[in-house]
Coordinates of C-alpha atoms and ligand atoms in Angstrom, one line a residue:
M140 CA 0.6 -6.4 -19.4
D141 CA 2.0 -3.0 -18.3
D142 CA 5.6 -2.5 -18.8
I143 CA 7.8 -2.4 -15.7
T144 CA 11.2 -0.7 -15.9
R145 CA 13.7 -2.2 -13.5
T146 CA 16.8 -0.3 -12.5
A147 CA 18.7 -3.6 -12.0
P148 CA 18.7 -6.7 -14.0
A149 CA 16.4 -9.5 -12.7
P150 CA 18.5 -12.1 -10.8
W151 CA 17.0 -14.9 -12.8
P152 CA 15.2 -14.8 -16.2
E153 CA 12.3 -17.1 -15.4
P154 CA 10.5 -17.7 -12.1
V155 CA 12.2 -20.2 -9.9
T156 CA 10.0 -23.1 -8.7
I157 CA 11.2 -25.1 -5.7
D158 CA 9.6 -28.4 -4.7
K159 CA 9.9 -30.3 -1.4
A160 CA 13.0 -32.3 -2.6
D161 CA 14.9 -29.1 -3.4
P162 CA 17.6 -28.1 -0.8
R163 CA 16.3 -24.5 -1.0
Y164 CA 12.8 -25.6 0.3
P165 CA 13.3 -25.5 4.1
D166 CA 14.7 -22.0 4.0
L167 CA 11.7 -20.7 2.1
A168 CA 9.0 -22.9 3.5
G169 CA 9.9 -22.0 7.1
R170 CA 9.8 -18.3 6.8
G171 CA 6.4 -17.8 8.6
I172 CA 7.0 -16.6 12.1
N173 CA 4.3 -18.6 14.0
A174 CA 5.4 -22.2 14.7
R175 CA 1.8 -23.2 15.3
F176 CA 1.4 -23.3 11.5
P177 CA 3.9 -25.6 9.8
A178 CA 4.3 -25.1 6.1
A179 CA 4.1 -27.9 3.6
P180 CA 3.1 -26.5 0.1
A181 CA 3.9 -28.8 -2.8
A182 CA 5.9 -25.9 -4.4
I183 CA 7.2 -22.5 -3.7
G184 CA 7.5 -20.0 -6.6
L185 CA 10.2 -17.4 -6.4
P186 CA 9.6 -14.6 -8.8
A187 CA 12.0 -11.7 -9.5
T188 CA 9.6 -9.6 -11.7
P189 CA 5.9 -8.9 -12.1
R190 CA 5.9 -11.0 -15.2
H191 CA 7.2 -14.0 -13.2
V192 CA 4.4 -13.4 -10.6
A193 CA 1.8 -13.4 -13.4
E194 CA 3.2 -16.6 -14.8
L195 CA 3.2 -18.3 -11.4
V196 CA -0.4 -17.3 -10.8
A197 CA -1.5 -18.4 -14.2
D198 CA 0.3 -21.8 -13.8
A199 CA -1.2 -22.4 -10.4
V200 CA -4.7 -21.6 -11.6
S201 CA -4.6 -23.6 -14.7
A202 CA -3.3 -26.6 -12.8
G203 CA -6.1 -26.2 -10.3
R204 CA -3.7 -25.6 -7.4
R205 CA -4.6 -23.3 -4.5
L206 CA -2.1 -20.5 -3.9
A207 CA -1.0 -18.0 -1.3
V208 CA 1.5 -15.2 -1.3
R209 CA 4.2 -14.4 1.2
S210 CA 6.3 -11.3 1.6
G211 CA 7.7 -10.7 5.1
G212 CA 6.2 -13.9 6.8
H213 CA 4.9 -11.9 9.8
C214 CA 1.3 -13.1 9.5
F215 CA -0.2 -14.0 12.9
E216 CA -2.5 -16.7 11.5
S217 CA -2.3 -19.6 9.0
L218 CA -3.3 -17.4 6.0
V219 CA -0.2 -18.5 4.2
D220 CA 1.0 -21.6 6.0
H221 CA -2.2 -23.6 5.6
P222 CA -2.6 -27.3 4.9
E223 CA -5.0 -26.7 2.0
L224 CA -2.5 -24.6 0.0
D225 CA -0.5 -26.1 -2.8
V226 CA 1.7 -23.2 -3.9
V227 CA 3.3 -20.3 -2.1
I228 CA 4.5 -17.4 -4.2
D229 CA 7.4 -16.0 -2.1
L230 CA 8.1 -12.3 -2.9
S231 CA 11.1 -12.0 -0.7
E232 CA 13.5 -11.3 -3.7
M233 CA 11.3 -8.5 -5.0
K234 CA 12.5 -5.9 -2.6
A235 CA 13.6 -2.8 -4.4
V236 CA 12.8 0.7 -3.0
G237 CA 13.2 3.7 -5.2
W238 CA 11.7 6.6 -7.1
D239 CA 9.3 6.0 -10.0
P240 CA 9.5 9.1 -12.3
E241 CA 6.4 8.0 -14.3
H242 CA 4.1 8.2 -11.3
R243 CA 6.1 10.7 -9.5
A244 CA 6.0 8.5 -6.4
F245 CA 8.2 6.3 -4.3
A246 CA 8.0 2.7 -5.5
V247 CA 8.4 -0.1 -2.9
E248 CA 8.4 -3.7 -3.9
P249 CA 6.5 -6.1 -1.5
G250 CA 9.5 -8.1 -0.4
A251 CA 11.1 -5.1 1.1
S252 CA 11.0 -5.1 4.9
L253 CA 9.7 -2.0 6.7
G254 CA 13.2 -1.5 7.9
A255 CA 14.6 -1.4 4.3
M256 CA 11.8 1.0 3.3
Y257 CA 12.5 3.3 6.3
R258 CA 16.3 3.3 5.5
T259 CA 16.2 4.0 1.8
L260 CA 13.5 6.7 2.0
F261 CA 15.2 8.4 4.8
L262 CA 18.7 8.3 3.4
G263 CA 17.7 9.2 -0.1
W264 CA 15.0 11.8 0.7
G265 CA 14.7 12.4 4.4
V266 CA 11.1 11.2 4.4
A267 CA 9.1 8.3 5.8
V268 CA 6.0 6.3 5.1
P269 CA 4.3 6.0 8.5
A270 CA 4.4 2.3 9.0
G271 CA 4.8 -0.4 11.7
R272 CA 7.0 -0.7 14.7
C273 CA 8.8 -3.9 13.7
P274 CA 11.4 -3.5 11.0
E275 CA 11.3 -7.2 9.9
I276 CA 7.6 -7.0 8.7
G277 CA 7.2 -7.2 4.9
V278 CA 5.7 -4.2 3.1
G279 CA 3.7 -6.7 1.0
G280 CA 1.4 -7.9 3.7
H281 CA 1.5 -4.8 5.9
V282 CA 0.2 -2.0 3.7
P283 CA -3.2 -3.4 2.5
G284 CA -4.3 -3.8 6.1
G285 CA -3.8 -0.1 6.8
G286 CA -0.3 -0.1 8.2
G287 CA 0.8 2.2 10.9
G288 CA 3.0 2.8 13.9
A289 CA 5.1 5.4 15.7
L290 CA 4.6 8.2 13.2
S291 CA 0.9 7.6 12.7
R292 CA -0.6 9.9 15.2
R293 CA 1.3 12.7 13.5
Y294 CA 1.0 11.7 9.9
G295 CA -1.6 9.0 9.5
L296 CA -1.4 5.4 8.3
S297 CA 0.6 3.9 5.4
V298 CA -2.5 3.8 3.3
D299 CA -3.1 7.5 3.8
H300 CA 0.0 8.0 1.6
L301 CA -0.6 5.2 -0.9
Y302 CA -0.8 6.7 -4.4
G303 CA -1.2 3.4 -6.2
V304 CA -0.6 -0.3 -6.5
Q305 CA 0.6 -2.6 -9.2
V306 CA -1.3 -5.9 -8.8
V307 CA -1.3 -9.2 -10.6
V308 CA -5.0 -10.1 -10.8
A309 CA -6.7 -13.3 -12.0
D310 CA -9.9 -13.0 -14.0
G311 CA -12.7 -15.6 -13.8
S312 CA -11.0 -17.8 -16.3
G313 CA -7.7 -17.7 -14.4
R314 CA -5.9 -15.5 -16.8
A315 CA -3.3 -13.4 -14.9
R316 CA -2.4 -9.8 -15.8
L317 CA -0.7 -6.9 -14.2
V318 CA -2.9 -3.8 -13.4
T319 CA -1.9 -0.4 -12.1
A320 CA -4.5 1.2 -9.9
T321 CA -4.1 4.7 -8.5
R322 CA -6.2 7.1 -6.4
E323 CA -6.6 9.5 -9.3
P324 CA -10.3 10.3 -9.5
G325 CA -10.4 9.5 -13.2
D326 CA -8.6 6.2 -12.9
P327 CA -10.9 3.4 -14.1
N328 CA -9.1 1.0 -11.7
R329 CA -9.5 3.3 -8.7
D330 CA -11.6 0.8 -6.9
L331 CA -8.7 -1.7 -6.8
W332 CA -6.5 1.0 -5.2
W333 CA -9.2 1.7 -2.7
A334 CA -9.4 -2.0 -1.8
H335 CA -5.7 -1.9 -1.0
T336 CA -6.2 0.9 1.5
G337 CA -7.4 -1.4 4.3
G338 CA -9.3 -4.3 2.7
G339 CA -6.6 -6.7 3.9
A340 CA -3.8 -8.5 2.2
G341 CA -4.0 -11.6 0.0
A342 CA -7.6 -10.9 -1.0
F343 CA -7.5 -9.2 -4.4
G344 CA -4.3 -10.2 -6.2
V345 CA -0.6 -10.2 -5.7
V346 CA 0.8 -6.7 -5.2
T347 CA 4.1 -6.3 -7.0
R348 CA 4.7 -2.6 -6.3
Y349 CA 3.4 0.0 -3.9
L350 CA 3.5 3.6 -4.9
F351 CA 3.7 6.2 -2.2
R352 CA 3.0 9.9 -2.4
S353 CA 1.1 12.0 0.1
P354 CA -2.2 13.4 -1.1
D355 CA -1.8 16.4 -3.3
G356 CA -2.2 19.7 -1.6
D357 CA 0.0 19.2 1.5
G358 CA 3.1 20.4 -0.5
R359 CA 5.4 17.5 0.1
L360 CA 5.9 14.0 -1.3
L361 CA 5.9 12.2 2.0
P362 CA 6.1 13.2 5.7
P363 CA 9.6 14.3 6.9
A364 CA 11.2 11.9 9.3
P365 CA 12.5 13.4 12.5
A366 CA 16.3 13.6 12.9
A367 CA 16.1 11.9 16.3
V368 CA 13.5 10.3 18.5
T369 CA 13.4 10.5 22.3
K370 CA 11.8 7.7 24.3
K371 CA 11.0 8.0 27.9
T372 CA 10.3 4.8 29.9
V373 CA 8.8 4.3 33.3
R374 CA 8.3 1.0 35.0
W375 CA 6.0 0.1 37.9
S376 CA 6.8 -3.0 39.8
W377 CA 3.8 -5.3 40.5
D378 CA 4.7 -5.1 44.1
D379 CA 3.6 -1.5 44.1
L380 CA 0.3 -2.1 42.2
D381 CA -2.7 -3.4 44.0
E382 CA -5.9 -3.7 42.0
A383 CA -7.1 -0.1 42.8
R384 CA -3.7 1.4 41.7
F385 CA -3.5 -0.7 38.6
V386 CA -7.1 0.3 37.6
A387 CA -6.2 4.0 38.2
L388 CA -3.0 3.8 36.2
V389 CA -4.6 2.1 33.2
R390 CA -7.6 4.4 33.3
A391 CA -5.3 7.5 33.5
F392 CA -3.5 6.2 30.3
G393 CA -6.8 5.7 28.5
L394 CA -8.4 8.9 29.6
W395 CA -5.2 10.8 28.5
H396 CA -5.8 9.3 25.0
E397 CA -9.5 10.3 25.1
R398 CA -8.4 13.9 25.7
N399 CA -5.4 14.1 23.4
S400 CA -6.2 12.2 20.2
A401 CA -8.2 14.5 18.1
P402 CA -6.6 15.3 14.7
G403 CA -4.2 18.1 15.1
D404 CA -4.2 17.9 18.9
P405 CA -0.7 18.7 20.3
G406 CA -0.8 15.4 22.2
A407 CA -0.8 13.6 18.8
Q408 CA 3.0 14.2 18.8
L409 CA 3.3 11.4 21.3
D410 CA 3.4 7.8 20.5
N411 CA 2.6 5.9 23.7
S412 CA 2.4 2.3 24.8
L413 CA 1.5 0.8 28.1
T414 CA 2.7 -2.8 28.5
L415 CA 0.7 -4.9 31.0
P416 CA 2.5 -8.2 31.3
R417 CA 1.4 -11.0 33.5
A418 CA 2.7 -10.6 37.1
G419 CA 6.0 -12.4 37.1
G420 CA 6.6 -11.7 33.4
G421 CA 7.9 -8.1 33.8
E422 CA 6.9 -4.7 35.0
V423 CA 4.0 -2.5 34.0
T424 CA 5.8 -0.2 31.5
L425 CA 4.9 3.2 30.0
E426 CA 6.9 4.2 26.9
T427 CA 6.3 7.6 25.3
A428 CA 8.2 8.5 22.1
F429 CA 8.4 11.8 20.3
D430 CA 10.5 14.0 17.9
A431 CA 13.6 14.9 19.9
G432 CA 13.6 18.3 18.3
R433 CA 10.3 19.3 19.8
P434 CA 10.6 20.7 23.4
D435 CA 6.8 21.1 23.5
A436 CA 6.4 17.3 22.9
A437 CA 8.9 16.7 25.7
E438 CA 6.7 18.8 28.1
L439 CA 3.6 16.8 27.0
A440 CA 5.4 13.5 27.7
D441 CA 6.5 14.7 31.1
A442 CA 2.9 15.7 31.9
L443 CA 1.7 12.3 30.8
I444 CA 4.2 10.6 33.0
A445 CA 3.3 12.8 36.0
D446 CA -0.4 12.0 35.4
L447 CA 0.2 8.3 35.5
G448 CA 2.5 8.6 38.5
R449 CA -0.3 10.4 40.5
A450 CA -2.8 7.7 39.4
A451 CA -0.5 4.8 40.4
G452 CA 0.4 6.4 43.7
S453 CA 4.1 6.2 42.9
S454 CA 6.5 7.9 40.4
P455 CA 9.3 5.6 39.6
E456 CA 12.5 6.8 37.9
V457 CA 12.2 8.0 34.3
A458 CA 14.7 6.6 31.8
A459 CA 15.2 8.8 28.8
E460 CA 17.0 7.8 25.6
T461 CA 17.5 9.7 22.3
R462 CA 18.4 7.9 19.2
S463 CA 18.8 9.0 15.6
F464 CA 15.8 8.2 13.4
L465 CA 17.2 5.1 11.8
A466 CA 18.5 3.8 15.1
A467 CA 15.1 4.3 16.6
V468 CA 13.1 2.6 13.8
L469 CA 15.5 -0.3 13.1
V470 CA 15.4 -1.7 16.6
P471 CA 14.6 -5.4 16.1
D472 CA 11.4 -6.8 17.5
E473 CA 12.1 -8.7 20.8
F474 CA 11.0 -11.9 19.1
A475 CA 13.0 -11.4 15.9
G476 CA 14.6 -14.7 14.8
V477 CA 12.7 -16.6 17.5
K478 CA 10.1 -19.0 16.1
G479 CA 7.8 -20.0 18.8
R480 CA 4.1 -20.5 19.1
F481 CA 1.8 -17.5 19.7
K482 CA -1.7 -16.2 19.6
S483 CA -2.6 -12.5 19.5
K484 CA -6.0 -10.9 19.9
A485 CA -6.6 -7.2 19.5
A486 CA -9.3 -4.5 19.3
F487 CA -9.7 -0.8 18.7
L488 CA -11.0 1.2 21.6
R489 CA -13.0 4.4 21.0
S490 CA -12.8 5.2 24.7
C491 CA -11.0 4.1 27.8
W492 CA -12.0 0.7 29.3
E493 CA -14.4 1.2 32.3
E494 CA -13.1 0.4 35.8
D495 CA -14.7 -3.0 36.0
V496 CA -13.1 -4.1 32.7
V497 CA -9.6 -3.0 33.9
A498 CA -10.2 -4.8 37.2
R499 CA -11.0 -8.0 35.3
L500 CA -7.8 -7.6 33.3
Y501 CA -5.9 -7.1 36.6
R502 CA -7.3 -10.4 37.9
R503 CA -6.4 -12.3 34.7
L504 CA -2.8 -10.9 34.8
T505 CA -2.2 -11.6 38.5
D506 CA -4.0 -15.0 38.8
Q507 CA -1.2 -17.4 39.4
A508 CA -3.4 -20.3 40.4
G509 CA -5.2 -20.8 37.1
Y510 CA -2.4 -20.0 34.7
Q511 CA 1.4 -19.9 34.9
N512 CA 2.9 -18.5 31.8
P513 CA 5.0 -15.3 32.2
A514 CA 5.2 -14.8 28.4
A515 CA 1.7 -13.3 28.1
A516 CA 0.8 -9.7 28.1
F517 CA -1.7 -7.0 27.1
Y518 CA -0.6 -3.7 25.6
L519 CA -2.5 -0.5 25.0
L520 CA -1.1 1.4 22.0
S521 CA -1.8 4.9 20.8
H522 CA -4.2 5.4 17.9
G523 CA -6.0 8.5 16.7
G524 CA -4.5 11.9 15.9
A525 CA -3.9 12.3 12.2
I526 CA -5.3 8.8 11.6
N527 CA -8.7 10.1 12.6
A528 CA -8.5 13.1 10.2
V529 CA -9.5 10.7 7.3
G530 CA -13.1 9.8 6.7
Q531 CA -14.3 6.2 7.3
E532 CA -15.0 5.7 3.6
E533 CA -12.1 7.6 2.1
T534 CA -10.0 4.5 2.5
A535 CA -11.1 0.9 3.1
M536 CA -9.5 1.2 6.6
A537 CA -12.6 2.2 8.5
H538 CA -11.1 2.6 12.0
R539 CA -11.0 6.4 12.1
D540 CA -12.6 7.0 15.5
A541 CA -10.5 5.0 17.9
V542 CA -8.0 6.4 20.4
L543 CA -6.3 3.2 21.4
K544 CA -5.5 -0.3 20.2
A545 CA -5.7 -3.0 22.8
Y546 CA -3.4 -6.0 21.9
G547 CA -3.0 -9.2 23.8
S548 CA -0.5 -11.8 23.1
V549 CA 0.7 -15.1 24.5
F550 CA 3.8 -17.0 23.6
W551 CA 4.9 -20.6 24.2
W552 CA 7.0 -23.4 22.8
D553 CA 5.4 -26.8 23.5
P554 CA 2.6 -27.9 21.2
R555 CA 1.1 -30.0 24.0
E556 CA 0.3 -26.7 25.8
D557 CA -1.6 -25.2 22.9
E558 CA -5.0 -25.6 24.5
T559 CA -3.9 -24.0 27.8
H560 CA -2.4 -20.9 26.2
L561 CA -5.1 -20.4 23.6
G562 CA -7.7 -20.9 26.3
W563 CA -6.1 -18.2 28.5
I564 CA -6.0 -15.5 25.8
R565 CA -9.4 -16.3 24.4
D566 CA -11.1 -16.3 27.8
T567 CA -9.3 -13.1 28.9
Y568 CA -10.4 -11.4 25.7
R569 CA -14.0 -12.6 26.0
E570 CA -14.1 -11.3 29.5
L571 CA -12.8 -7.9 28.5
F572 CA -15.5 -7.5 25.9
A573 CA -18.2 -9.4 27.8
D574 CA -20.7 -6.5 27.5
A575 CA -20.5 -6.8 23.7
G576 CA -20.7 -10.6 23.2
G577 CA -17.0 -11.1 23.6
V578 CA -15.9 -9.0 20.7
P579 CA -15.2 -5.3 20.1
D580 CA -18.5 -4.7 18.4
P581 CA -18.6 -1.3 16.7
D582 CA -22.3 -1.1 17.3
R583 CA -21.8 -1.4 21.1
G584 CA -19.2 1.3 21.7
Y585 CA -16.0 -0.4 20.6
G586 CA -14.0 0.2 17.5
G587 CA -13.8 -3.2 15.8
A588 CA -10.6 -5.0 15.1
F589 CA -7.4 -4.5 13.0
V590 CA -7.1 -6.8 10.0
N591 CA -3.3 -6.5 10.1
Y592 CA -3.5 -8.3 13.5
A593 CA -5.2 -11.3 11.9
D594 CA -7.4 -13.3 14.2
A595 CA -9.2 -16.1 12.6
D596 CA -11.3 -16.7 15.8
F597 CA -13.7 -14.0 14.6
A598 CA -14.6 -16.1 11.6
D599 CA -15.0 -19.3 13.6
P600 CA -18.6 -19.8 14.7
E601 CA -17.4 -21.9 17.6
L602 CA -15.3 -19.1 18.9
N603 CA -17.3 -16.0 17.9
R604 CA -20.8 -16.4 19.2
S605 CA -21.5 -12.7 19.4
G606 CA -23.6 -12.6 16.2
V607 CA -21.2 -9.9 14.9
P608 CA -19.7 -11.1 11.6
W609 CA -15.9 -11.1 11.3
H610 CA -16.0 -8.7 8.4
R611 CA -18.1 -6.2 10.4
L612 CA -15.3 -6.1 13.0
Y613 CA -12.5 -5.7 10.4
F614 CA -14.2 -3.5 7.7
R615 CA -17.3 -2.0 9.4
G616 CA -19.4 -0.1 6.8
N617 CA -16.9 -0.7 4.0
Y618 CA -17.5 -4.4 3.6
A619 CA -20.2 -4.3 0.9
R620 CA -18.1 -2.0 -1.3
L621 CA -15.1 -4.3 -0.8
Q622 CA -17.2 -7.2 -1.9
E623 CA -18.0 -5.3 -5.1
V624 CA -14.3 -4.8 -5.8
K625 CA -13.7 -8.5 -5.1
G626 CA -16.4 -9.4 -7.6
R627 CA -14.8 -7.3 -10.2
W628 CA -11.2 -8.3 -9.8
D629 CA -11.2 -11.8 -8.3
P630 CA -14.6 -13.3 -9.1
G631 CA -13.2 -16.8 -9.0
E632 CA -11.7 -16.3 -5.5
V633 CA -8.2 -17.3 -6.6
F634 CA -7.0 -15.2 -3.6
R635 CA -8.8 -16.4 -0.6
H636 CA -8.1 -17.2 3.1
A637 CA -10.0 -17.2 6.4
L638 CA -10.2 -13.4 6.5
S639 CA -10.4 -12.5 2.8
V640 CA -13.2 -10.4 1.4
R641 CA -15.8 -12.6 -0.3
P642 CA -17.5 -11.7 -3.6
P643 CA -21.0 -10.3 -3.4
G644 CA -23.6 -13.0 -2.3
A645 CA -20.9 -15.3 -1.0
Ligands
LIG942 C1 6.1 -8.6 15.7 C2 5.0 -8.0 14.8 C3 4.8 -6.6 14.9 C4 3.8 -6.0 14.2 N1 3.6 -4.6 14.3 C5 2.7 -4.0 13.5 C6 2.6 -2.6 13.5 O1 3.3 -1.9 14.3 N2 1.6 -2.0 12.7 C7 0.9 -2.8 11.9 O2 0.0 -2.2 11.2 N3 1.0 -4.1 11.8 C8 1.9 -4.7 12.6 N4 2.0 -6.1 12.6 C9 1.2 -6.9 11.7 C10 1.7 -6.9 10.3 O3 1.6 -5.7 9.6 C11 0.9 -8.0 9.5 O4 1.1 -9.2 10.1 C12 1.3 -8.1 8.0 O5 0.3 -8.7 7.3 C13 2.6 -8.8 7.8 O6 3.0 -8.7 6.5 P1 4.2 -9.7 5.9 O7 4.4 -9.4 4.5 O8 5.3 -9.6 6.8 O9 3.5 -11.1 6.2 P2 3.2 -12.4 5.3 O10 3.0 -13.5 6.3 O11 4.1 -12.5 4.2 O12 1.8 -12.0 4.7 C14 0.7 -11.6 5.5 C15 -0.6 -11.6 4.6 O13 -0.4 -10.7 3.5 C16 -0.5 -11.4 2.3 N5 0.5 -10.9 1.4 C17 1.8 -10.8 1.6 N6 2.4 -10.2 0.5 C18 1.4 -9.9 -0.4 C19 1.4 -9.2 -1.6 N7 2.5 -8.8 -2.2 N8 0.3 -9.1 -2.3 C20 -0.9 -9.6 -1.7 N9 -1.0 -10.1 -0.5 C21 0.2 -10.3 0.2 C22 -0.3 -12.9 2.6 O14 -0.9 -13.7 1.6 C23 -1.0 -13.0 4.0 O15 -2.4 -13.0 3.8 C24 3.0 -6.7 13.3 C25 3.2 -8.1 13.2 C26 4.2 -8.7 14.0 C27 4.4 -10.2 13.8

């Protein structure tokens, strides 16, 4: 096993194991954010070091117990909280962020939140890993899916700056060992690094450390973080939007992204979102955020706002707010600390939705007769820019040609209403992608789906009747290569869930 040098002593010398009778159990078992998936593992392992992780994995395998790993608990689906799982290895106490002199890279442990990573890298070095918009997400589950957010159109995805990973893997006989895998061309474990650049979390082993350094040649260790971020917000009342205006507004947003999302395009300085809530659940809202020190970006944002105002036939007041970098990225998610039931469905869009598709969305959002929940919304989020400067096969994250992410989400409390809310979001999504069998088929003009927004519907033959396999949506042409990596590093499928890469032939 590779040696790991810790800067602080481990809080406990041996892995802590907690069973259901232990008073610590409820705090740890209940960490997943989706109340649809109650947790009841027989035991929770709490490691403090990579050696602890290896011991917990080896113990579970030798006892024939099925295991899963948890870092930040932000999984959308039951990939961790699943009734068939016996052991959850909870990495929340492995959360150091620092500098690794041996690899000349920033080392981030999986239990660190994105917020903690942003904070330490910014305060210590003035840099940032481009990562997600919600500071409570765990680095552990975020990065292997690609990882990205507000800085990504300028600087790419988290995995575009991933130098290496340290992973506890289990061989066919269940023996667990710690492996370091880097992107160095001569590294014999390079395939394992590659699998962690978009092959999805929880599929190859337990990551105990991420190593970040931008690819050699760009002259810096990681992208610089801006000193401050300006966000401009415009809200359109549903009273001012009939179907034609709604369609024009959404199309203007999409077409702007078609024109302004090539790598290096000046428009890639803007990170935009268009929130399309159900009528009665809020206003249609444009947010555009950019480096406050860039007047050229401010001009582009104003032009975008004017464009959308013209399309919508009205130009509501613009609210502008400038926050320091940390204040901007550490804003808690609106659902932080709220554990309700939700279902999300998402897709990459290579071009703007056609008018008839947006009109269908308008009808789904405004139909008050068929469905009553105000806590349901669709969002269009910027993609492209620097993300699309990377080749589809350079990393396992294959979505390098989209300009937008479409994201739909519905939230509720009462389990008796599950069918109603699941039905609404599934039917809406199916209608939006009706010309491609109900899914964002990469072979029919769409961009596939984002494995970080886990959606097990794609792997359910009852719910995905498109003929497009779930892995084609998530990994596109990279799946066969991911399967080879799986075959080499986890042939016994110790790490498996509904959306994990299968070994070749499986
Ligand atoms: C409110 C919200 C906002 C989001 N915003 C964004 C965003 O802006 N950009 C984006 O890219 N994604 C976003 N996501 C998705 C998020 O990145 C994924 O849900 C991610 O997998 C969460 O990681 P976690 O560690 O918090 O979750 P967990 O529930 O702990 O784990 C999720 C998955 O990762 C696996 N895993 C966790 N830790 C490890 C590890 N150390 N080694 C191996 N496998 C591991 C788990 O087994 C599970 O399969 C968002 C999610 C939410 C809920």
